[in-house]
């Protein structure tokens, strides 16, 4: 029997992987971590384990692109009206890439065993789950999917790749992953959990290969990014940056912006964050009679050598915000990097603002790593229980979801705890979308996603919605607030729509 704490402890290791590599954290919360040395020690490297490859090397054809159809301000790939899994060329029927006569091949990228060395190097008390255990957990979920008809009536076969977060930069790792799944092997779609920056999803889109991103993306995308990668990038668990006006609305509902509020924004110095500030955050604040007093733009972490600068920048930001009398601090997503360093530096400076948080920046992670004095009065918006609230509370919420029991039972049968069942979501998303689509092609997947509506595919969210032009799935959120009694975040509202 495997350690029942393995999934919970994996969360801490994934945080460090995010900090080291601009890879994203797959799930939030977990046990308290020792972050004291995370931004001062040198990191070490370890050798990644060998990557398994599929034995089927036959190459299929990509989906065809027809005349454009305007969708949400862009030209979309036209979809076929047939339910075939193939295209016809020169009188021959050719199966779509990654689709065989009896199976559909999907890719999975996770963190390699090198993550354990990375965790030790930065002084974090956490235990990383091995590649073998990651594979066994996914295999258990896929076995359950196949027992219920597979995807598009075909058996799901997985191709695994584990990224070594201690080697190279985010861009070089992204390129290697893209080549592995497009040039060296063939898949129908990639389930992305380890994640990179936008380089990987852009490369996969160029190769017309869908990406189902279920990580807490380090550099989350906005609608412009989604449009540029359409129809090849899906975020079934999340809210893209262009929809974060709901975050500000949730803060206003909880009187975060009431009289005397002086608001400071912490973000990365990157185009998507600038667009989110100008097009989303500032207008949303104005709707509630508020405005930004100041902001601080951090330099994005792109490799291990960049880590030291984050702590220094956080100290400067805390001193500046304190001097300006800023008493409310909000964030744009940074894979928890900014919120890891800023509360600690603010506490050292005797600066105690109120924080506005959301699921992108994991309130559960924050309460386990920030000084307790920093969290009084913190409120926000949550759409992912496993990133929002303590594990026992998250499980109680997730167990009410329609497909949770199937996934949990499959994991338990394989000797693993049920927590990982949140990652049944990408497979269920594909299954439900392809059942409504026009064939096992990328265009067919998009056609099916457009018809999903509020179909309850997720084992991680309160509610989801897909339709034309919509590539991020989370549709229901709840207000959250820090509770000094339990020293944790709790839900303080019923679920309500996120526009």
CSV table of C-alpha atoms in Angstrom, one decimal:
chain,number,residue,atom,x,y,z
A,1,UNK,CA,0.0,0.0,0.0
A,2,UNK,CA,1.4,3.4,-0.9
A,3,UNK,CA,1.8,6.2,1.5
A,4,UNK,CA,-1.6,7.9,2.0
A,5,UNK,CA,0.1,11.3,2.4
A,6,UNK,CA,1.9,11.1,-0.9
A,7,UNK,CA,-0.4,13.3,-2.9
A,8,UNK,CA,-0.5,15.9,-0.2
A,9,UNK,CA,3.2,16.0,0.1
A,10,UNK,CA,3.6,16.2,-3.6
A,11,UNK,CA,2.0,19.6,-3.5
A,12,UNK,CA,5.0,21.1,-1.7
A,13,UNK,CA,7.4,19.6,-4.2
A,14,UNK,CA,5.5,21.0,-7.1
A,15,UNK,CA,5.7,24.5,-5.6
A,16,UNK,CA,9.4,24.3,-5.6
A,17,UNK,CA,9.4,23.0,-9.1
A,18,UNK,CA,7.4,26.1,-10.1
A,19,UNK,CA,9.8,28.4,-8.3
A,20,UNK,CA,12.8,26.7,-9.9
A,21,UNK,CA,11.6,26.3,-13.4
A,22,UNK,CA,8.6,28.3,-14.3
A,23,UNK,CA,6.8,25.0,-14.2
A,24,UNK,CA,3.4,25.1,-12.6
A,25,UNK,CA,2.1,23.6,-9.4
A,26,UNK,CA,-0.5,20.9,-10.1
A,27,UNK,CA,-2.3,21.1,-6.8
A,28,UNK,CA,-2.3,23.4,-3.8
A,29,UNK,CA,-2.2,23.3,-0.1
A,30,UNK,CA,-0.7,20.4,1.9
A,31,UNK,CA,1.4,20.4,5.0
A,32,UNK,CA,3.4,23.4,6.2
A,33,UNK,CA,6.7,23.8,4.4
A,34,UNK,CA,10.0,25.2,5.6
A,35,UNK,CA,10.6,28.0,3.1
A,36,UNK,CA,13.3,29.8,5.1
A,37,UNK,CA,16.1,29.1,2.7
A,38,UNK,CA,14.2,28.8,-0.6
A,39,UNK,CA,15.5,32.1,-2.0
A,40,UNK,CA,19.1,32.0,-0.6
A,41,UNK,CA,20.6,28.6,-1.2
A,42,UNK,CA,22.2,27.4,-4.4
A,43,UNK,CA,20.4,24.6,-6.2
A,44,UNK,CA,21.8,21.2,-7.3
A,45,UNK,CA,21.1,19.1,-10.3
A,46,UNK,CA,20.2,15.5,-10.6
A,47,UNK,CA,19.9,13.2,-13.6
A,48,UNK,CA,16.4,12.6,-14.9
A,49,UNK,CA,15.2,9.0,-15.3
A,50,UNK,CA,14.8,7.5,-18.7
A,51,UNK,CA,11.6,8.5,-20.6
A,52,UNK,CA,9.4,5.6,-21.7
A,53,UNK,CA,8.2,5.7,-25.3
A,54,UNK,CA,5.4,4.2,-27.3
A,55,UNK,CA,6.2,1.1,-29.4
A,56,UNK,CA,3.8,2.1,-32.1
A,57,UNK,CA,5.7,4.4,-34.5
A,58,UNK,CA,3.2,4.7,-37.3
A,59,UNK,CA,2.5,8.3,-38.2
A,60,UNK,CA,-1.0,9.6,-38.8
A,61,UNK,CA,-2.1,12.8,-40.5
A,62,UNK,CA,-3.1,16.0,-38.8
A,63,UNK,CA,-6.6,17.3,-39.0
A,64,UNK,CA,-7.5,19.4,-42.0
A,65,UNK,CA,-8.1,23.1,-41.8
A,66,UNK,CA,-11.1,24.4,-43.7
A,67,UNK,CA,-12.3,27.9,-44.3
A,68,UNK,CA,-12.4,30.1,-41.3
A,69,UNK,CA,-15.5,30.7,-39.3
A,70,UNK,CA,-15.6,33.9,-37.1
A,71,UNK,CA,-15.6,32.9,-33.4
A,72,UNK,CA,-15.0,35.5,-30.6
A,73,UNK,CA,-13.1,37.8,-32.9
A,74,UNK,CA,-10.9,35.3,-34.7
A,75,UNK,CA,-11.0,32.8,-37.6
A,76,UNK,CA,-11.7,29.4,-36.3
A,77,UNK,CA,-10.9,26.1,-38.0
A,78,UNK,CA,-14.0,24.8,-39.8
A,79,UNK,CA,-15.3,21.5,-38.5
A,80,UNK,CA,-16.4,18.5,-40.4
A,81,UNK,CA,-20.0,17.2,-40.2
A,82,UNK,CA,-18.9,13.6,-40.2
A,83,UNK,CA,-18.0,11.6,-37.1
A,84,UNK,CA,-14.9,10.0,-38.6
A,85,UNK,CA,-11.5,9.7,-37.0
A,86,UNK,CA,-9.7,10.2,-40.3
A,87,UNK,CA,-9.2,12.4,-43.3
A,88,UNK,CA,-9.1,11.4,-47.0
A,89,UNK,CA,-6.1,12.3,-49.1
A,90,UNK,CA,-5.4,11.1,-52.7
A,91,UNK,CA,-8.1,8.6,-52.4
A,92,UNK,CA,-6.7,7.1,-49.2
A,93,UNK,CA,-8.2,7.2,-45.7
A,94,UNK,CA,-5.6,8.3,-43.2
A,95,UNK,CA,-6.1,8.2,-39.4
A,96,UNK,CA,-5.6,11.5,-37.6
A,97,UNK,CA,-2.3,11.8,-35.8
A,98,UNK,CA,-2.3,9.8,-32.5
A,99,UNK,CA,-5.4,7.9,-33.5
A,100,UNK,CA,-5.2,4.2,-34.4
A,101,UNK,CA,-7.9,1.8,-35.5
A,102,UNK,CA,-8.4,0.6,-31.9
A,103,UNK,CA,-6.9,3.3,-29.7
A,104,UNK,CA,-6.1,7.0,-29.1
A,105,UNK,CA,-2.7,8.0,-27.8
A,106,UNK,CA,-2.5,10.8,-25.3
A,107,UNK,CA,0.6,12.4,-23.8
A,108,UNK,CA,1.2,13.2,-20.1
A,109,UNK,CA,4.0,15.4,-18.8
A,110,UNK,CA,4.8,15.4,-15.1
A,111,UNK,CA,7.8,16.2,-13.0
A,112,UNK,CA,10.8,13.9,-13.1
A,113,UNK,CA,12.6,12.3,-10.1
A,114,UNK,CA,14.9,15.3,-10.2
A,115,UNK,CA,12.3,17.3,-8.3
A,116,UNK,CA,13.3,15.5,-5.1
A,117,UNK,CA,16.8,16.9,-5.5
A,118,UNK,CA,15.4,20.3,-6.2
A,119,UNK,CA,13.3,20.2,-3.1
A,120,UNK,CA,16.3,19.2,-0.9
A,121,UNK,CA,18.4,21.9,-2.4
A,122,UNK,CA,16.1,24.7,-1.4
A,123,UNK,CA,15.5,23.4,2.2
A,124,UNK,CA,11.9,22.4,1.8
A,125,UNK,CA,10.5,19.6,3.9
A,126,UNK,CA,8.5,17.6,1.4
A,127,UNK,CA,8.7,14.3,-0.4
A,128,UNK,CA,8.2,14.1,-4.1
A,129,UNK,CA,6.3,11.3,-5.7
A,130,UNK,CA,8.3,9.2,-8.1
A,131,UNK,CA,7.8,9.0,-11.8
A,132,UNK,CA,6.7,5.4,-11.3
A,133,UNK,CA,4.0,6.4,-8.9
A,134,UNK,CA,2.8,9.3,-11.1
A,135,UNK,CA,2.5,6.8,-14.0
A,136,UNK,CA,0.7,4.2,-11.8
A,137,UNK,CA,-1.8,6.8,-10.7
A,138,UNK,CA,-2.6,8.0,-14.2
A,139,UNK,CA,-2.7,4.4,-15.4
A,140,UNK,CA,-5.4,3.7,-12.8
A,141,UNK,CA,-7.5,6.6,-14.0
A,142,UNK,CA,-7.1,5.6,-17.6
A,143,UNK,CA,-8.0,2.0,-16.8
A,144,UNK,CA,-11.3,3.4,-15.4
A,145,UNK,CA,-11.9,5.6,-18.4
A,146,UNK,CA,-11.3,2.6,-20.7
A,147,UNK,CA,-13.7,0.4,-18.7
A,148,UNK,CA,-16.4,3.0,-19.4
A,149,UNK,CA,-15.9,3.1,-23.2
A,150,UNK,CA,-12.6,5.0,-23.6
A,151,UNK,CA,-12.6,8.2,-25.6
A,152,UNK,CA,-14.5,8.4,-28.8
A,153,UNK,CA,-15.0,4.6,-28.5
A,154,UNK,CA,-11.3,3.9,-28.5
A,155,UNK,CA,-9.0,2.6,-25.8
A,156,UNK,CA,-6.8,5.3,-24.3
A,157,UNK,CA,-3.0,4.6,-24.4
A,158,UNK,CA,-0.6,6.9,-22.5
A,159,UNK,CA,2.8,8.2,-23.5
A,160,UNK,CA,4.7,9.7,-20.6
A,161,UNK,CA,7.4,12.4,-20.4
A,162,UNK,CA,8.9,13.7,-17.2
A,163,UNK,CA,10.6,17.1,-17.2
A,164,UNK,CA,13.8,17.6,-15.3
A,165,UNK,CA,13.3,21.0,-13.6
A,166,UNK,CA,17.0,21.4,-12.8
A,167,UNK,CA,18.2,21.4,-16.4
A,168,UNK,CA,18.2,24.3,-18.8
A,169,UNK,CA,15.6,27.1,-18.9
A,170,UNK,CA,11.9,27.1,-19.2
A,171,UNK,CA,12.2,27.8,-23.0
A,172,UNK,CA,14.7,25.0,-23.7
A,173,UNK,CA,12.6,22.5,-21.6
A,174,UNK,CA,9.5,23.5,-23.5
A,175,UNK,CA,11.1,23.0,-26.8
A,176,UNK,CA,12.4,19.6,-25.8
A,177,UNK,CA,9.0,18.5,-24.6
A,178,UNK,CA,7.4,19.8,-27.8
A,179,UNK,CA,9.8,17.8,-30.0
A,180,UNK,CA,9.3,14.7,-27.9
A,181,UNK,CA,5.6,14.7,-28.4
A,182,UNK,CA,5.5,16.0,-32.0
A,183,UNK,CA,8.7,15.0,-33.8
A,184,UNK,CA,9.9,11.9,-31.9
A,185,UNK,CA,6.5,10.4,-31.1
A,186,UNK,CA,2.8,11.0,-32.0
A,187,UNK,CA,-0.1,11.8,-29.8
A,188,UNK,CA,-3.6,13.1,-30.2
A,189,UNK,CA,-3.5,15.5,-27.3
A,190,UNK,CA,-1.1,16.4,-24.4
A,191,UNK,CA,-2.3,16.5,-20.8
A,192,UNK,CA,0.0,19.1,-19.2
A,193,UNK,CA,0.6,19.0,-15.5
A,194,UNK,CA,4.2,19.9,-15.0
A,195,UNK,CA,3.8,22.9,-17.3
A,196,UNK,CA,6.1,25.5,-18.6
A,197,UNK,CA,5.7,29.0,-19.8
A,198,UNK,CA,3.7,29.8,-22.9
A,199,UNK,CA,6.5,28.5,-25.2
A,200,UNK,CA,5.2,24.9,-25.0
A,201,UNK,CA,1.6,25.5,-25.7
A,202,UNK,CA,2.6,27.8,-28.6
A,203,UNK,CA,4.9,25.1,-30.0
A,204,UNK,CA,2.2,22.4,-29.7
A,205,UNK,CA,-0.3,24.7,-31.4
A,206,UNK,CA,2.1,25.2,-34.3
A,207,UNK,CA,2.1,21.4,-34.6
A,208,UNK,CA,-1.7,21.3,-34.4
A,209,UNK,CA,-1.7,19.2,-31.2
A,210,UNK,CA,-4.2,20.1,-28.5
A,211,UNK,CA,-3.0,20.8,-25.0
A,212,UNK,CA,-5.2,20.1,-22.0
A,213,UNK,CA,-3.5,22.2,-19.3
A,214,UNK,CA,-4.5,21.2,-15.7
A,215,UNK,CA,-1.6,22.8,-13.9
A,216,UNK,CA,-1.7,26.1,-12.1
A,217,UNK,CA,0.0,27.7,-15.0
A,218,UNK,CA,3.1,29.7,-14.0
A,219,UNK,CA,2.4,32.5,-16.5
A,220,UNK,CA,-1.4,32.2,-16.9
A,221,UNK,CA,-2.9,33.2,-20.2
A,222,UNK,CA,-5.4,35.8,-21.1
A,223,UNK,CA,-8.0,35.7,-23.9
A,224,UNK,CA,-5.5,37.1,-26.4
A,225,UNK,CA,-3.2,34.2,-25.7
A,226,UNK,CA,-6.0,31.7,-26.0
A,227,UNK,CA,-7.1,33.2,-29.3
A,228,UNK,CA,-3.6,32.9,-30.7
A,229,UNK,CA,-3.5,29.2,-29.7
A,230,UNK,CA,-7.1,28.4,-30.8
A,231,UNK,CA,-8.2,25.7,-31.1
A,232,UNK,CA,-5.3,23.9,-29.5
A,233,UNK,CA,-5.2,25.1,-25.8
A,234,UNK,CA,-7.8,24.3,-23.1
A,235,UNK,CA,-7.8,25.1,-19.4
A,236,UNK,CA,-10.6,23.0,-18.0
A,237,UNK,CA,-9.9,23.8,-14.4
A,238,UNK,CA,-9.3,27.5,-14.5
A,239,UNK,CA,-10.3,31.1,-15.2
A,240,UNK,CA,-8.1,33.0,-17.7
A,241,UNK,CA,-6.7,36.4,-16.8
A,242,UNK,CA,-9.3,38.3,-18.9
A,243,UNK,CA,-12.0,37.0,-16.6
A,244,UNK,CA,-10.4,38.1,-13.3
A,245,UNK,CA,-12.8,41.0,-12.9
A,246,UNK,CA,-14.8,38.5,-10.9
A,247,UNK,CA,-11.8,38.4,-8.4
A,248,UNK,CA,-12.2,42.1,-7.8
A,249,UNK,CA,-16.0,41.8,-7.5
A,250,UNK,CA,-15.5,39.1,-4.9
A,251,UNK,CA,-13.2,41.4,-2.9
A,252,UNK,CA,-15.8,44.2,-3.1
A,253,UNK,CA,-18.5,41.9,-1.9
A,254,UNK,CA,-16.4,41.3,1.2
A,255,UNK,CA,-15.8,45.0,1.9
A,256,UNK,CA,-12.2,44.8,0.9
A,257,UNK,CA,-12.5,48.0,-1.1
A,258,UNK,CA,-14.5,50.0,1.4
A,259,UNK,CA,-13.5,53.5,2.4
A,260,UNK,CA,-9.9,54.2,3.1
A,261,UNK,CA,-8.7,51.3,0.9
A,262,UNK,CA,-5.4,52.1,-0.8
A,263,UNK,CA,-4.7,49.3,-3.3
A,264,UNK,CA,-1.3,47.9,-4.4
A,265,UNK,CA,-0.9,45.4,-7.2
A,266,UNK,CA,1.9,42.8,-7.4
A,267,UNK,CA,2.5,41.2,-10.8
A,268,UNK,CA,5.1,40.1,-13.2
A,269,UNK,CA,6.6,42.4,-15.8
A,270,UNK,CA,5.1,40.6,-18.8
A,271,UNK,CA,2.6,41.5,-21.6
A,272,UNK,CA,-0.3,39.4,-20.4
A,273,UNK,CA,0.0,40.9,-16.9
A,274,UNK,CA,0.1,44.4,-18.3
A,275,UNK,CA,-3.0,43.7,-20.4
A,276,UNK,CA,-4.8,42.2,-17.3
A,277,UNK,CA,-4.0,45.3,-15.3
A,278,UNK,CA,-5.2,47.7,-18.0
A,279,UNK,CA,-8.2,45.8,-19.4
A,280,UNK,CA,-9.4,43.9,-16.3
A,281,UNK,CA,-8.1,45.0,-12.9
A,282,UNK,CA,-8.3,48.8,-13.3
A,283,UNK,CA,-11.8,48.8,-14.8
A,284,UNK,CA,-13.1,46.4,-12.2
A,285,UNK,CA,-11.7,48.5,-9.4
A,286,UNK,CA,-13.3,51.6,-11.0
A,287,UNK,CA,-16.7,49.8,-11.0
A,288,UNK,CA,-16.4,49.7,-7.2
A,289,UNK,CA,-15.2,53.3,-6.8
A,290,UNK,CA,-11.6,52.3,-6.2
A,291,UNK,CA,-8.3,52.6,-8.1
A,292,UNK,CA,-4.7,51.4,-7.9
A,293,UNK,CA,-2.5,53.5,-5.6
A,294,UNK,CA,0.7,51.8,-7.0
A,295,UNK,CA,2.0,48.5,-8.4
A,296,UNK,CA,5.2,46.6,-8.4
A,297,UNK,CA,6.2,44.5,-11.4
A,298,UNK,CA,8.6,41.6,-10.5
A,299,UNK,CA,11.1,40.2,-13.0
A,300,UNK,CA,9.7,36.8,-14.0
A,301,UNK,CA,11.8,33.8,-12.8
A,302,UNK,CA,13.1,32.0,-15.9
A,303,UNK,CA,15.9,29.8,-14.4
A,304,UNK,CA,17.4,28.8,-11.1
A,305,UNK,CA,19.8,31.8,-11.1
A,306,UNK,CA,16.9,34.2,-11.1
A,307,UNK,CA,15.6,33.1,-7.7
A,308,UNK,CA,17.6,35.4,-5.5
A,309,UNK,CA,16.2,38.5,-7.2
A,310,UNK,CA,12.7,37.7,-6.1
A,311,UNK,CA,13.3,38.1,-2.4
A,312,UNK,CA,15.2,41.4,-3.0
A,313,UNK,CA,12.4,42.7,-5.1
A,314,UNK,CA,9.8,41.7,-2.6
A,315,UNK,CA,11.6,43.6,0.2
A,316,UNK,CA,11.7,46.7,-2.0
A,317,UNK,CA,8.0,46.4,-2.8
A,318,UNK,CA,7.1,45.9,0.8
A,319,UNK,CA,9.0,49.0,1.9
A,320,UNK,CA,7.6,51.1,-0.9
A,321,UNK,CA,4.0,50.0,-0.3
A,322,UNK,CA,4.4,50.6,3.4
A,323,UNK,CA,5.7,54.1,2.8
A,324,UNK,CA,2.8,54.9,0.5
A,325,UNK,CA,0.2,53.8,3.1
A,326,UNK,CA,-1.1,51.0,0.9
A,327,UNK,CA,-3.3,48.8,3.1
A,328,UNK,CA,-4.7,46.4,0.5
A,329,UNK,CA,-2.5,44.1,-1.7
A,330,UNK,CA,-3.8,42.1,-4.7
A,331,UNK,CA,-1.9,39.7,-7.0
A,332,UNK,CA,-1.8,38.6,-10.6
A,333,UNK,CA,-0.8,34.9,-10.8
A,334,UNK,CA,2.9,34.0,-10.5
A,335,UNK,CA,2.7,30.3,-9.6
A,336,UNK,CA,2.9,31.3,-6.0
A,337,UNK,CA,6.4,32.8,-6.4
A,338,UNK,CA,5.4,36.3,-5.4
A,339,UNK,CA,3.2,35.3,-2.5
A,340,UNK,CA,6.0,33.0,-1.3
A,341,UNK,CA,8.4,35.9,-0.8
A,342,UNK,CA,6.3,39.0,-0.3
A,343,UNK,CA,4.4,38.2,3.0
A,344,UNK,CA,7.7,37.1,4.6
A,345,UNK,CA,9.5,40.4,3.6
A,346,UNK,CA,6.4,42.4,4.5
A,347,UNK,CA,6.4,40.8,8.0
A,348,UNK,CA,10.1,41.6,8.4
A,349,UNK,CA,9.4,45.2,7.6
A,350,UNK,CA,6.5,45.4,10.0
A,351,UNK,CA,4.1,45.9,7.2
A,352,UNK,CA,0.7,44.2,7.5
A,353,UNK,CA,-1.7,44.9,4.7
A,354,UNK,CA,-4.9,42.9,3.9
A,355,UNK,CA,-4.4,40.5,1.0
A,356,UNK,CA,-6.8,39.7,-1.8
A,357,UNK,CA,-6.3,36.1,-3.1
A,358,UNK,CA,-7.8,33.7,-5.6
A,359,UNK,CA,-7.3,30.0,-6.6
A,360,UNK,CA,-4.5,30.9,-9.0
A,361,UNK,CA,-2.3,31.8,-6.0
A,362,UNK,CA,-3.6,29.1,-3.7
A,363,UNK,CA,-5.0,30.4,-0.4
A,364,UNK,CA,-4.2,27.0,1.1
A,365,UNK,CA,-0.5,27.3,0.1
A,366,UNK,CA,-0.4,30.8,1.4
A,367,UNK,CA,-1.7,29.9,4.9
A,368,UNK,CA,0.9,27.1,5.2
A,369,UNK,CA,3.8,29.4,4.3
A,370,UNK,CA,3.0,33.0,5.1
A,371,UNK,CA,3.5,34.3,8.7
A,372,UNK,CA,0.1,34.0,10.4
A,373,UNK,CA,0.1,37.7,11.3
A,374,UNK,CA,0.0,38.5,7.6
A,375,UNK,CA,-3.2,36.8,6.8
A,376,UNK,CA,-5.7,38.6,9.1
A,377,UNK,CA,-8.4,40.0,7.0
A,378,UNK,CA,-7.4,38.2,3.8
A,379,UNK,CA,-10.4,37.5,1.5
A,380,UNK,CA,-10.9,36.4,-2.1
A,381,UNK,CA,-12.4,34.2,-4.8
A,382,UNK,CA,-12.0,30.4,-5.0
A,383,UNK,CA,-13.0,27.9,-7.7
A,384,UNK,CA,-10.6,25.0,-6.9
A,385,UNK,CA,-11.2,23.5,-3.5
A,386,UNK,CA,-7.9,21.6,-3.4
A,387,UNK,CA,-6.1,25.0,-3.8
A,388,UNK,CA,-8.4,27.0,-1.6
A,389,UNK,CA,-9.1,25.1,1.7
A,390,UNK,CA,-7.6,22.4,3.9
A,391,UNK,CA,-7.4,18.9,2.4
A,392,UNK,CA,-10.2,17.4,4.5
A,393,UNK,CA,-12.6,20.3,3.6
A,394,UNK,CA,-11.6,20.1,-0.1
A,395,UNK,CA,-12.2,16.4,-0.2
A,396,UNK,CA,-15.7,16.9,1.3
A,397,UNK,CA,-16.5,19.3,-1.6
A,398,UNK,CA,-14.9,17.1,-4.3
A,399,UNK,CA,-16.7,14.0,-3.2
A,400,UNK,CA,-20.0,15.6,-4.2
A,401,UNK,CA,-19.0,15.8,-7.8
A,402,UNK,CA,-20.6,13.3,-10.3
A,403,UNK,CA,-17.5,11.4,-11.4
A,404,UNK,CA,-15.4,11.6,-8.3
A,405,UNK,CA,-16.5,8.2,-7.0
A,406,UNK,CA,-15.4,6.4,-10.2
A,407,UNK,CA,-11.9,8.0,-10.1
A,408,UNK,CA,-11.4,7.7,-6.4
A,409,UNK,CA,-12.3,4.0,-6.5
A,410,UNK,CA,-9.9,3.4,-9.4
A,411,UNK,CA,-7.1,5.0,-7.4
A,412,UNK,CA,-7.9,3.1,-4.2
A,413,UNK,CA,-7.9,-0.1,-6.1
A,414,UNK,CA,-4.4,0.7,-7.3
A,415,UNK,CA,-3.3,1.4,-3.7
A,416,UNK,CA,-3.3,5.2,-3.8
A,417,UNK,CA,-5.3,7.8,-1.9
A,418,UNK,CA,-8.2,9.4,-3.6
A,419,UNK,CA,-6.8,13.0,-3.7
A,420,UNK,CA,-5.3,12.5,-7.1
A,421,UNK,CA,-8.8,12.1,-8.6
A,422,UNK,CA,-8.9,15.8,-9.3
A,423,UNK,CA,-6.7,14.8,-12.3
A,424,UNK,CA,-9.4,12.6,-13.8
A,425,UNK,CA,-10.6,16.0,-15.1
A,426,UNK,CA,-8.6,16.2,-18.4
A,427,UNK,CA,-9.6,12.7,-19.4
A,428,UNK,CA,-13.3,13.3,-18.6
A,429,UNK,CA,-13.1,16.6,-20.5
A,430,UNK,CA,-11.8,14.8,-23.5
A,431,UNK,CA,-14.3,12.0,-23.2
A,432,UNK,CA,-17.3,14.3,-22.9
A,433,UNK,CA,-16.1,16.7,-25.6
A,434,UNK,CA,-15.3,14.0,-28.1
A,435,UNK,CA,-18.7,12.4,-27.5
A,436,UNK,CA,-20.3,15.6,-28.7
A,437,UNK,CA,-17.7,16.4,-31.4
A,438,UNK,CA,-17.4,15.7,-35.1
A,439,UNK,CA,-14.6,13.2,-35.1
A,440,UNK,CA,-11.3,12.4,-33.4
A,441,UNK,CA,-9.4,15.4,-34.8
A,442,UNK,CA,-8.4,18.7,-33.2
A,443,UNK,CA,-11.3,20.3,-35.1
A,444,UNK,CA,-13.6,17.6,-33.8
A,445,UNK,CA,-12.5,18.3,-30.3
A,446,UNK,CA,-13.2,22.0,-30.6
A,447,UNK,CA,-16.6,21.3,-32.0
A,448,UNK,CA,-17.4,19.0,-29.1
A,449,UNK,CA,-16.1,21.6,-26.6
A,450,UNK,CA,-18.3,24.2,-28.1
A,451,UNK,CA,-21.3,21.9,-27.3
A,452,UNK,CA,-20.2,21.0,-23.7
A,453,UNK,CA,-22.1,23.8,-22.0
A,454,UNK,CA,-22.3,23.0,-18.3
A,455,UNK,CA,-21.7,19.3,-18.6
A,456,UNK,CA,-20.1,18.2,-15.3
A,457,UNK,CA,-16.8,16.7,-16.5
A,458,UNK,CA,-14.7,18.2,-13.7
A,459,UNK,CA,-13.6,16.3,-10.5
A,460,UNK,CA,-12.0,19.5,-9.2
A,461,UNK,CA,-14.4,22.5,-9.7
A,462,UNK,CA,-17.8,23.5,-8.4
A,463,UNK,CA,-19.0,24.1,-11.9
A,464,UNK,CA,-17.7,24.3,-15.5
A,465,UNK,CA,-18.8,25.7,-18.8
A,466,UNK,CA,-17.5,25.5,-22.4
A,467,UNK,CA,-19.0,27.0,-25.5
A,468,UNK,CA,-17.9,28.8,-28.7
A,469,UNK,CA,-14.9,31.0,-28.0
A,470,UNK,CA,-14.5,29.6,-24.5
A,471,UNK,CA,-11.3,27.7,-23.7
A,472,UNK,CA,-11.1,28.0,-19.9
A,473,UNK,CA,-13.7,25.9,-18.0
A,474,UNK,CA,-14.2,27.1,-14.4
A,475,UNK,CA,-17.6,28.8,-14.2
A,476,UNK,CA,-18.6,28.8,-10.5
A,477,UNK,CA,-16.7,30.4,-7.6
A,478,UNK,CA,-17.2,31.0,-3.9
A,479,UNK,CA,-16.0,33.8,-1.7
A,480,UNK,CA,-13.3,32.8,0.7
A,481,UNK,CA,-11.9,34.4,3.9
A,482,UNK,CA,-9.2,33.7,6.4
A,483,UNK,CA,-10.6,32.4,9.6
A,484,UNK,CA,-8.4,33.1,12.6
A,485,UNK,CA,-10.1,30.3,14.6
A,486,UNK,CA,-8.8,27.5,12.4
A,487,UNK,CA,-5.9,29.6,11.0
A,488,UNK,CA,-7.2,28.6,7.5
A,489,UNK,CA,-9.2,29.8,4.6
A,490,UNK,CA,-12.9,28.9,4.5
A,491,UNK,CA,-15.8,29.4,2.1
A,492,UNK,CA,-18.2,32.1,3.1
A,493,UNK,CA,-20.7,32.0,0.3
A,494,UNK,CA,-22.5,29.5,-1.9
A,495,UNK,CA,-21.2,28.9,-5.4
A,496,UNK,CA,-22.1,31.7,-7.9
A,497,UNK,CA,-21.3,32.3,-11.6
A,498,UNK,CA,-18.0,33.6,-12.7
A,499,UNK,CA,-18.6,35.7,-15.9
